Amino acid sequence: MCIKYTWTPIKDETRKLIKAQLQRKMASNPGILTEWPWTPLGNFKYVLVAPWAIHSIYSFIVNDGEDRDLSYFLIFPFMLFRMLHNQLWISFSRYKTSKGSGRIIDKGLEFEQVDRERNWDDQIIFNGLLFFLGSRHVTGGRNLPMWRGDGFVITFLLHAGPVEFLYYWLHRALHHHYLYSRYHSHHHSSIVTEPITSVIHPFGEHIAYFLLFAIPLYTMALTGTGSIISYAVYVTYIDLMNNMGHCNFELIPNWTFSLFPPLKYFIYTPSYHSLHHTLFRTNYCLFMPLYDYIYGTMEKTSDELYESSLKRKDEAPDVLHLTHLTTPDSIYQLPLGFASLASEPHTSTWYMWLMWPVTFWSMMLTWIYGRTFVVERQRFDKLKLQTWAIPKYSLQYFLPWQNEAINSLIEEAILKAEEKGVKVVSLGLLNQGEELNRYGGLYTRRYPQLKVKVVDGSSLAVAVILNSIPKETTQVVLTGNLTKVAYAIAFSLSQRGIEVATLYKDEYLKLTKSLSATKSEVVLAKGSGSKIWLVGDGLSKEDQLNAPKGTMFVPFSQFPLKKLRRDCFYHCTPAMKIPKPLENVYSCENWLPRRVMSAWRIAGIVHALEGWNEHECGYAMSDIDKVWEATLRHGFQPLIPNATPNKY
């Protein structure tokens, strides 16, 4: 059994409930204490923790002996550890579900869910504040020893008994229509869960959960059996089980239950809890299915789904998009990175500089690891799509001594795609120019028997640029580093009778030489008054500042132009809006807006949809009009430039 787009067996009543859940964005009828108290503060909510963190550090430094409270001091570092723990689960879950092995539900994520779940750290702040208060004001909360075995045993006995039992009935109560509509429906808006879905609840629910989990913690404090390790291990256990139960891939091997069959009553699996999110009125337990067995709410297909999920292998895509890291902090913008950052266009922010030690070591790791990795997956029509990242940064593509290593990684990825039966490989950002790999032609010449089609997407990029130029245009400026796309644009514009002006003699000579066999409309006009500038990498600051007021800059390169003018218009790099049926799009492609893909990436998808049986790389170009018409026919839409200067 494998959950994909429908689930069987499902009664009509349950199917209606699932449909209603899919339509909910939050609690349908929010009750009191739905919003977190610090919601109006936005990202400044962390200021609430600052006084406590500062006081705990200061007290630890200035005091000594019995007045130095290590347990109080460690609360803030433990909060940071919990955030890191959750982030690792997010990254690991997205990586595993993108590859496909062990995946439980095939339906994809969307931006709406990412936005709803971006406040997952609220519960860590909430717990942290309560731990600070408890350490100062609860009897037995100060100066905890590092370890006490009796407290550790008490904690897990109380969890297996009162906590699991009370949670089970609280959870069933939350599924009563009165409480469900006011609170718990917010959590069940996510049919396809991520690890952090586990903590996405209204504030009032979190109060109830904390009171439950505080039973062992408070008991340890009152009996004087508490210890730093007992508290830390118990909270980490809760985080671990919560994240695991919502990770959407099965990871507990079946030999675990074969060796010790009663274990199935004391530990749930991701597939077990996944059925609660799809079938709604089943599998209510916290972490131990014991009470589902006792009260008859265990879903009968749990074992079947568990076995089928474990048997799932890595998915072989139909279309593979290859990309690479851009700036050092771009690793946080990957779908495997910070979910909130990945869901927005890539911009450099000041607080990223605070993470430079992590950034530096991530660069070292990618340098040492040196292997292509899966980043994300999508589905469009019947095509399975995947994106793989080459562990190289943009700067490395301009270092000649890195060319061999980069080409080796790209070649390895193409050959691996060939083994997997991939139909099309789109080079995307890896199509860096003639010097690196002859626009991808290096690989098809080296391996002439390739069945997988290598597509650099130049034809669609040209089509997007041509259709971004206003129809009444009679002259454009073409400047910057001239590439395969630039030459094709100049040729197409000349065919249409549109004059192409260059700013420099070397650009003029290169274009006229390239177009010598055709009627050339290329002119050298340093002081051109045209307000349509088609620009590539290498446009100087001086040239941009000298452009006429109201100029529309249209980049033909893969990297955006730095915006220096408030009185000009800036179009984005060649890209198009994607159709709604393209699923599992929950991150932005580099600097592009939501649900917008680069022309180079779309070209590979269209190539596969049309079943074209030739490569489009090297110096070869597909029919531009044919590619454009096919792209529109499959639902991709042109971007409309914003009428406001310095925006798009």
XYZ file of C-alpha atoms in Angstrom:
648
model
C 0.000 0.000 0.000
C 1.367 3.430 -0.938
C -0.418 6.715 -0.315
C -0.354 8.895 -3.413
C -3.184 11.205 -4.490
C -6.044 9.144 -3.134
C -6.178 6.789 -0.195
C -7.961 3.458 -0.048
C -9.943 2.082 1.552
C -11.687 5.316 2.586
C -15.337 5.796 3.380
C -17.265 8.624 1.727
C -17.603 10.414 5.077
C -13.847 10.299 5.625
C -13.192 11.490 2.074
C -15.351 14.558 2.743
C -13.410 15.252 5.926
C -10.108 15.089 4.035
C -11.414 17.456 1.388
C -12.492 19.884 4.087
C -9.054 19.672 5.709
C -7.313 20.460 2.438
C -9.346 23.652 2.164
C -8.471 24.880 5.654
C -5.618 27.323 6.130
C -6.023 27.665 9.879
C -8.560 26.851 12.559
C -11.883 27.362 10.790
C -13.442 29.097 13.787
C -10.506 30.326 15.920
C -11.069 30.126 19.654
C -9.485 32.079 22.476
C -5.702 31.821 22.839
C -5.316 30.872 19.191
C -2.629 33.440 18.398
C 0.726 33.488 20.128
C 1.048 36.529 22.446
C 4.174 37.757 20.651
C 2.827 37.426 17.108
C 2.735 41.249 16.649
C 6.474 41.368 17.377
C 7.359 39.366 14.267
C 11.045 38.426 14.264
C 11.607 40.659 17.298
C 9.967 37.951 19.417
C 13.445 36.686 20.302
C 13.906 39.837 22.389
C 11.662 38.177 24.998
C 14.368 35.601 25.644
C 17.251 38.101 25.759
C 16.877 39.288 29.410
C 16.771 35.718 30.679
C 19.674 34.583 28.514
C 21.798 37.563 29.572
C 20.938 37.088 33.248
C 21.744 33.355 33.184
C 25.115 33.969 31.542
C 25.941 36.885 33.851
C 24.990 34.905 36.977
C 27.122 31.977 35.910
C 30.157 34.203 35.312
C 30.035 36.382 38.436
C 28.929 33.746 40.966
C 30.834 30.779 42.314
C 30.201 27.805 44.526
C 26.542 26.991 45.235
C 25.432 30.314 43.756
C 26.669 29.266 40.310
C 23.693 27.437 38.789
C 24.783 25.365 35.791
C 21.232 24.148 35.077
C 19.995 27.761 34.790
C 22.929 28.701 32.555
C 22.324 25.777 30.165
C 18.688 26.647 29.359
C 19.573 29.088 26.571
C 22.182 26.801 24.902
C 19.620 24.011 25.104
C 17.091 26.198 23.263
C 19.649 26.681 20.485
C 20.292 22.936 20.432
C 16.566 22.266 20.018
C 16.405 24.668 17.065
C 19.377 22.949 15.457
C 17.846 19.525 16.129
C 14.588 20.535 14.427
C 16.412 22.112 11.484
C 18.410 18.928 10.901
C 15.162 16.976 10.787
C 13.670 19.441 8.276
C 16.700 19.135 5.992
C 16.913 15.362 6.310
C 13.189 14.898 5.694
C 13.187 17.059 2.567
C 16.249 15.251 1.256
C 14.750 11.801 1.826
C 11.322 12.621 0.410
C 12.965 14.224 -2.653
C 14.922 11.042 -3.320
C 11.796 8.933 -2.827
C 13.085 6.028 -0.732
C 10.716 5.267 2.132
C 8.357 8.101 1.177
C 4.864 7.668 2.598
C 2.695 10.285 0.856
C 3.467 11.434 -2.684
C 1.361 14.562 -2.668
C 3.551 17.660 -2.557
C 4.030 20.679 -0.322
C 3.003 24.162 -1.322
C 3.908 27.699 -0.241
C 0.733 28.017 1.828
C 1.871 25.231 4.145
C 5.402 26.608 4.420
C 4.007 30.015 5.402
C 1.681 28.480 7.967
C 4.494 26.486 9.539
C 7.223 29.120 9.599
C 6.601 29.911 13.285
C 7.736 26.475 14.468
C 10.238 28.059 16.851
C 7.448 29.690 18.905
C 7.072 26.579 21.037
C 10.813 26.564 21.784
C 10.606 30.183 22.934
C 7.512 29.349 24.999
C 9.144 26.334 26.632
C 12.371 28.246 27.199
C 10.603 31.070 29.029
C 8.789 28.549 31.236
C 12.047 26.723 31.973
C 13.684 30.010 32.986
C 10.749 30.801 35.277
C 10.703 27.276 36.709
C 14.421 27.348 37.409
C 14.010 30.492 39.500
C 10.639 29.964 41.177
C 9.803 26.235 41.357
C 10.946 24.301 44.405
C 13.709 21.940 43.392
C 14.348 23.794 40.147
C 17.708 25.322 41.115
C 21.203 23.867 41.083
C 20.259 20.561 39.497
C 22.922 17.840 39.549
C 24.233 16.533 36.240
C 22.693 13.054 36.688
C 20.319 11.102 38.899
C 19.190 7.658 37.847
C 16.018 7.580 39.966
C 14.689 10.761 38.377
C 15.438 9.393 34.919
C 13.416 6.239 35.626
C 10.549 8.231 37.171
C 10.392 10.473 34.109
C 9.847 7.690 31.601
C 7.501 5.707 33.809
C 5.320 8.790 34.186
C 5.504 9.409 30.458
C 4.453 5.868 29.524
C 1.616 6.005 32.047
C -0.166 9.309 32.795
C 1.276 11.410 29.954
C 0.495 8.974 27.117
C -2.908 8.095 28.606
C -4.003 11.700 29.168
C -2.680 12.801 25.777
C -4.661 10.077 24.039
C -7.938 11.330 25.506
C -7.016 14.985 25.056
C -6.282 14.243 21.401
C -9.622 12.513 20.942
C -11.329 15.482 22.596
C -9.535 17.848 20.188
C -11.167 15.930 17.334
C -14.616 16.784 18.657
C -16.085 19.264 16.186
C -16.252 22.083 18.770
C -12.543 21.959 19.690
C -11.443 20.802 16.263
C -12.913 23.807 14.461
C -11.456 26.222 17.023
C -8.008 24.709 17.541
C -6.862 21.374 16.156
C -7.915 21.919 12.529
C -4.938 24.288 12.190
C -2.574 21.343 12.715
C -4.558 19.086 10.374
C -4.381 21.597 7.540
C -1.184 19.738 6.636
C -2.032 16.420 4.992
C 1.552 16.011 3.835
C 3.507 16.572 7.008
C 7.014 17.841 7.622
C 8.872 17.337 10.908
C 7.950 20.828 12.099
C 4.260 20.193 11.403
C 4.361 18.431 14.774
C 4.529 21.720 16.685
C 2.186 23.814 14.542
C -0.716 24.315 16.918
C -2.597 27.291 18.347
C -1.146 28.787 21.528
C -3.933 27.335 23.670
C -3.095 23.796 22.542
C 0.550 24.297 23.409
C -0.431 25.317 26.930
C -2.316 22.023 27.310
C 0.578 20.014 25.890
C 3.095 21.674 28.183
C 0.945 20.900 31.208
C 0.988 17.245 30.156
C 4.720 17.063 29.543
C 5.341 18.957 32.784
C 3.989 16.031 34.823
C 7.339 14.155 34.834
C 9.356 17.376 34.955
C 7.452 18.859 37.888
C 7.447 15.518 39.713
C 11.229 15.378 39.519
C 11.482 18.888 40.901
C 9.089 18.223 43.819
C 10.753 14.921 44.761
C 14.258 16.306 44.419
C 15.209 13.660 41.861
C 15.707 15.990 38.903
C 18.939 16.292 36.949
C 20.207 18.226 33.956
C 20.530 15.072 31.837
C 17.035 13.810 32.742
C 15.401 17.098 31.729
C 17.467 17.422 28.552
C 16.966 13.800 27.468
C 13.199 13.894 28.060
C 12.654 17.110 26.085
C 14.954 15.862 23.323
C 13.003 12.585 23.252
C 9.762 14.545 22.758
C 11.323 16.573 19.927
C 12.810 13.464 18.329
C 9.554 11.495 18.353
C 7.513 14.485 17.199
C 9.848 15.134 14.270
C 10.093 11.463 13.346
C 6.327 10.960 13.387
C 5.770 13.794 10.914
C 8.794 13.328 8.608
C 6.815 11.620 5.776
C 9.325 8.833 5.194
C 9.597 5.479 6.909
C 12.920 4.910 8.658
C 12.368 2.321 11.409
C 13.637 -1.022 10.028
C 11.240 -3.969 10.292
C 13.860 -6.103 12.063
C 13.300 -3.848 15.076
C 9.809 -5.271 15.562
C 10.839 -8.773 14.482
C 13.425 -8.999 17.268
C 11.065 -7.586 19.892
C 7.389 -7.797 18.749
C 5.904 -6.040 21.853
C 7.830 -2.906 20.822
C 5.004 -2.042 18.399
C 2.903 -1.054 21.433
C 5.534 1.378 22.735
C 6.887 3.175 19.669
C 4.980 4.484 16.685
C 6.343 4.869 13.172
C 6.085 7.783 10.711
C 3.648 5.807 8.550
C 1.512 5.014 11.614
C 1.016 8.700 12.439
C 0.724 9.627 8.760
C -2.544 7.676 8.671
C -3.883 9.940 11.414
C -3.361 12.923 9.117
C -4.994 11.214 6.135
C -7.757 9.148 7.725
C -8.430 11.609 10.558
C -10.275 9.449 13.136
C -7.635 6.839 13.824
C -4.167 6.382 15.369
C -4.594 9.047 18.089
C -1.622 8.059 20.274
C 1.207 10.384 21.235
C 4.252 8.145 20.700
C 3.026 4.781 22.031
C 0.252 2.973 20.085
C -0.679 1.001 23.212
C -3.785 3.052 23.905
C -4.953 2.861 20.283
C -4.876 -0.930 20.631
C -6.671 -0.820 23.980
C -9.478 1.483 22.824
C -9.853 0.146 19.279
C -8.660 3.201 17.314
C -5.685 1.560 15.611
C -6.017 1.733 11.816
C -6.017 -1.792 10.342
C -3.896 -0.794 7.353
C -1.051 0.576 9.526
C 1.155 -2.490 9.081
C 0.461 -2.644 5.355
C 1.450 0.996 4.836
C 4.535 0.529 7.006
C 5.756 -2.411 4.914
C 5.019 -0.778 1.557
C 6.747 2.469 2.578
C 9.877 0.613 3.649
C 10.040 -1.135 0.262
C 10.028 2.108 -1.721
C 13.315 2.765 -3.509
C 14.890 5.964 -4.768
C 12.706 7.540 -7.435
C 14.007 7.772 -11.002
C 12.930 11.125 -12.487
C 11.893 11.758 -16.068
C 13.448 15.220 -16.122
C 16.560 16.180 -14.186
C 17.505 19.801 -13.597
C 21.127 20.461 -12.620
C 22.002 23.564 -10.650
C 24.743 24.774 -8.340
C 25.224 26.964 -5.293
C 25.627 30.664 -6.018
C 26.777 32.778 -3.055
C 28.226 31.293 0.154
C 24.951 31.843 2.007
C 22.869 30.363 -0.825
C 23.055 27.000 0.941
C 20.485 28.345 3.419
C 18.197 29.220 0.494
C 18.090 25.668 -0.827
C 14.904 23.672 -0.117
C 17.093 21.564 2.187
C 18.116 24.697 4.073
C 15.935 27.122 6.014
C 12.345 26.599 4.892
C 11.337 30.236 5.376
C 14.326 31.550 3.396
C 13.896 28.990 0.622
C 10.282 30.080 0.177
C 11.319 33.650 -0.709
C 13.513 35.034 -3.527
C 17.200 34.938 -2.621
C 18.401 38.189 -1.093
C 21.394 38.899 1.116
C 20.326 39.878 4.623
C 22.397 41.326 7.429
C 21.655 38.549 9.908
C 23.181 35.994 7.521
C 26.539 37.558 8.316
C 26.082 36.455 11.932
C 26.194 32.873 10.707
C 29.533 33.199 8.920
C 31.188 30.412 10.983
C 28.441 27.979 9.916
C 28.623 29.293 6.359
C 32.373 28.796 6.247
C 32.178 25.205 7.468
C 29.310 24.431 5.085
C 31.545 25.615 2.239
C 34.344 23.381 3.507
C 31.919 20.452 3.751
C 30.686 20.867 0.163
C 34.292 21.242 -0.984
C 35.389 18.062 0.796
C 32.216 16.025 0.176
C 32.275 16.971 -3.484
C 29.247 14.938 -4.590
C 26.079 15.976 -6.360
C 22.998 15.771 -4.118
C 19.231 15.781 -4.587
C 17.593 19.105 -3.701
C 13.892 18.789 -4.537
C 11.279 17.005 -6.621
C 8.152 18.045 -8.484
C 5.486 16.413 -10.582
C 3.914 17.833 -13.734
C 1.366 15.917 -15.750
C 2.893 12.421 -15.804
C 6.462 13.626 -15.512
C 8.549 13.179 -12.378
C 10.990 16.048 -11.950
C 14.080 16.307 -9.753
C 16.721 18.945 -9.102
C 20.298 17.994 -8.255
C 22.866 20.475 -6.975
C 26.527 20.446 -7.966
C 28.586 21.319 -4.855
C 30.312 24.289 -6.469
C 29.776 28.024 -5.996
C 29.428 30.637 -8.750
C 32.883 32.033 -8.040
C 34.456 28.660 -8.836
C 32.995 28.711 -12.351
C 35.195 31.697 -13.163
C 38.391 29.978 -12.015
C 39.960 28.144 -14.989
C 41.705 25.622 -12.717
C 38.260 24.516 -11.447
C 36.916 23.672 -14.919
C 38.052 20.063 -14.925
C 36.551 19.328 -11.497
C 33.257 21.022 -12.407
C 32.971 19.220 -15.741
C 33.737 15.931 -14.034
C 30.826 16.454 -11.610
C 28.436 17.424 -14.414
C 29.532 14.481 -16.539
C 29.080 12.114 -13.598
C 25.553 13.463 -13.022
C 24.612 13.006 -16.696
C 25.910 9.428 -16.746
C 24.055 8.666 -13.514
C 20.892 10.081 -15.099
C 21.503 7.813 -18.100
C 21.646 4.783 -15.785
C 18.395 5.797 -14.085
C 16.566 6.125 -17.411
C 16.088 9.887 -17.217
C 14.637 11.360 -20.412
C 16.022 14.901 -20.264
C 18.797 16.657 -18.341
C 18.576 20.444 -18.282
C 21.829 22.186 -17.470
C 20.360 25.363 -15.975
C 23.006 27.436 -14.185
C 25.644 24.923 -15.293
C 25.423 26.284 -18.842
C 28.098 28.843 -18.024
C 29.588 29.414 -21.445
C 31.924 28.307 -24.168
C 35.072 28.192 -22.035
C 33.674 25.731 -19.466
C 31.981 23.031 -21.543
C 31.068 24.562 -24.914
C 27.511 25.179 -23.741
C 27.123 21.525 -22.760
C 28.263 20.167 -26.114
C 31.345 18.648 -24.492
C 29.277 15.835 -22.984
C 27.301 14.850 -26.080
C 30.483 14.727 -28.169
C 32.238 12.652 -25.542
C 29.277 10.259 -25.251
C 27.532 10.200 -28.660
C 25.364 7.198 -27.682
C 23.594 9.015 -24.830
C 19.894 8.212 -24.688
C 19.185 10.985 -22.212
C 18.755 14.315 -23.978
C 20.924 17.192 -22.793
C 19.153 20.555 -22.969
C 20.784 23.908 -22.228
C 17.521 25.829 -22.705
C 18.991 28.574 -24.874
C 16.126 28.515 -27.394
C 13.470 29.179 -24.768
C 15.648 31.831 -23.113
C 15.864 33.626 -26.466
C 12.099 33.270 -26.977
C 11.406 34.761 -23.542
C 13.672 37.751 -24.274
C 12.135 38.358 -27.699
C 8.636 38.298 -26.240
C 9.657 40.701 -23.459
C 10.456 43.433 -25.994
C 7.542 45.811 -26.723
C 6.097 45.236 -30.195
C 6.651 48.820 -31.350
C 10.405 48.613 -30.675
C 12.653 49.532 -33.616
C 16.029 49.527 -31.866
C 17.550 47.802 -28.835
C 20.915 48.031 -27.130
C 22.697 44.680 -26.758
C 25.680 44.746 -24.427
C 27.566 42.733 -21.839
C 29.377 39.418 -22.219
C 28.174 37.916 -25.487
C 26.974 34.338 -25.204
C 25.159 31.793 -27.352
C 21.879 33.392 -26.243
C 23.097 36.896 -27.146
C 24.105 35.864 -30.674
C 20.751 34.139 -31.202
C 18.894 37.240 -29.974
C 20.839 39.477 -32.345
C 20.116 37.118 -35.251
C 16.369 36.940 -34.473
C 16.052 40.707 -34.057
C 17.863 41.297 -37.352
C 15.443 38.893 -39.031
C 12.594 41.009 -37.683
C 14.150 44.245 -38.913
C 14.928 45.547 -35.432
C 18.210 47.434 -35.191
C 20.719 46.093 -32.644
C 23.015 48.763 -31.199
C 26.212 47.884 -29.362
C 28.177 50.131 -27.027
C 31.668 48.852 -27.829
C 33.570 48.080 -31.000
C 34.564 44.562 -29.936
C 30.878 43.704 -29.378
C 30.053 45.147 -32.793
C 32.802 43.163 -34.535
C 31.832 39.877 -32.865
C 28.159 40.264 -33.770
C 28.749 41.352 -37.365
C 31.144 38.450 -37.859
C 28.577 36.022 -36.452
C 25.798 37.459 -38.617
C 27.915 37.970 -41.755
C 25.877 35.444 -43.762
C 22.620 37.269 -43.024
C 21.280 40.737 -43.404
C 22.762 42.406 -40.339
C 20.957 45.156 -38.445
C 23.878 45.651 -36.016
C 25.235 49.174 -35.514
C 27.858 50.701 -33.246
C 26.121 53.463 -31.319
C 27.787 54.458 -28.048
C 25.230 57.180 -27.415
C 22.136 55.217 -28.445
C 18.869 56.695 -27.251
C 17.097 53.335 -27.148
C 15.329 52.597 -23.892
C 15.348 48.824 -24.341
C 18.639 47.401 -23.121
C 19.337 43.682 -23.417
C 22.201 43.118 -21.013
C 24.469 40.255 -20.056
C 27.015 39.693 -17.340
C 29.792 42.259 -17.369
C 27.671 45.391 -17.834
C 29.678 48.136 -16.168
C 28.330 50.479 -13.526
C 29.179 53.438 -15.751
C 27.181 52.087 -18.690
C 24.155 51.417 -16.514
C 24.267 54.934 -15.058
C 24.596 56.440 -18.545
C 21.459 54.726 -19.861
C 18.561 57.088 -20.691
C 15.954 57.744 -18.024
C 13.130 55.201 -18.214
C 15.316 52.472 -19.727
C 14.072 48.905 -19.343
C 16.970 46.555 -18.596
C 16.259 43.009 -19.770
C 19.007 40.557 -18.751
C 19.745 37.675 -21.111
C 22.150 36.061 -18.639
C 21.259 33.713 -15.817
C 22.230 36.177 -13.100
C 20.235 39.311 -12.266
C 21.543 42.797 -12.873
C 22.436 44.878 -9.831
C 19.861 47.661 -9.647
C 21.532 51.074 -9.537
C 18.785 53.296 -10.952
C 15.490 54.354 -9.417
C 14.297 55.888 -12.672
C 14.634 52.729 -14.755
C 12.799 49.419 -15.097
C 14.441 46.084 -14.375
C 13.090 42.878 -15.827
C 14.016 39.590 -14.170
C 16.261 37.013 -15.800
C 14.556 34.877 -18.518
C 11.764 33.072 -16.695
C 8.055 32.237 -16.848
C 5.166 31.548 -14.498
C 4.500 27.854 -14.036
C 1.035 26.249 -14.412
C -0.985 25.228 -11.360
C -0.802 21.466 -12.107
C 2.964 21.592 -11.462
C 3.024 20.248 -7.903
C 5.341 20.289 -4.901
C 6.649 23.790 -5.537
C 7.442 25.224 -2.116
C 10.711 27.066 -2.727
C 11.899 29.867 -4.974
C 14.458 29.261 -7.673
C 17.296 31.501 -6.598
C 16.176 35.162 -6.977
C 12.961 34.453 -8.905
C 9.485 35.081 -7.408
C 7.237 32.289 -6.182
C 5.985 29.793 -8.773
C 8.311 31.220 -11.397
C 10.973 29.080 -13.092
C 13.949 30.018 -15.218
C 13.609 29.497 -18.965
C 16.579 27.115 -18.905
C 14.789 24.874 -16.409
C 11.401 25.018 -18.146
C 13.033 24.105 -21.458
C 13.954 20.662 -20.140
C 10.383 20.024 -18.984
C 8.906 21.081 -22.344
C 11.494 18.990 -24.188
C 10.296 15.902 -22.299
C 6.592 16.743 -22.639
C 6.961 17.104 -26.398
C 9.098 13.973 -26.685
C 11.713 15.716 -28.828
C 14.468 13.291 -29.696
C 17.480 15.581 -30.083
C 19.928 17.361 -27.821
C 19.810 21.123 -27.479
C 23.283 22.029 -26.353
C 26.624 23.000 -27.802
C 26.116 25.403 -30.682
C 22.816 23.812 -31.745
C 19.565 25.721 -31.292
C 16.012 24.429 -31.505
C 13.369 26.272 -33.494
C 12.614 29.275 -31.265
C 9.005 29.731 -32.386
C 8.253 26.024 -32.015
C 9.702 25.958 -28.500
C 7.776 29.091 -27.495
C 4.451 27.789 -28.821
C 4.931 24.428 -27.090
C 5.783 26.149 -23.808
C 2.625 28.262 -23.917
C 0.545 25.249 -24.883
C 1.647 23.446 -21.717
C 0.465 26.319 -19.530
C 3.634 28.299 -18.854
C 2.978 32.045 -18.949
C 5.206 35.051 -19.712
C 6.041 37.473 -16.923
C 4.621 40.963 -17.272
C 7.099 43.704 -16.289
C 5.939 45.946 -13.445
C 4.965 49.471 -14.458
C 6.835 50.836 -11.438
C 10.521 51.667 -11.951
C 13.106 49.453 -10.211
C 10.610 46.618 -9.735
C 9.288 43.609 -11.650
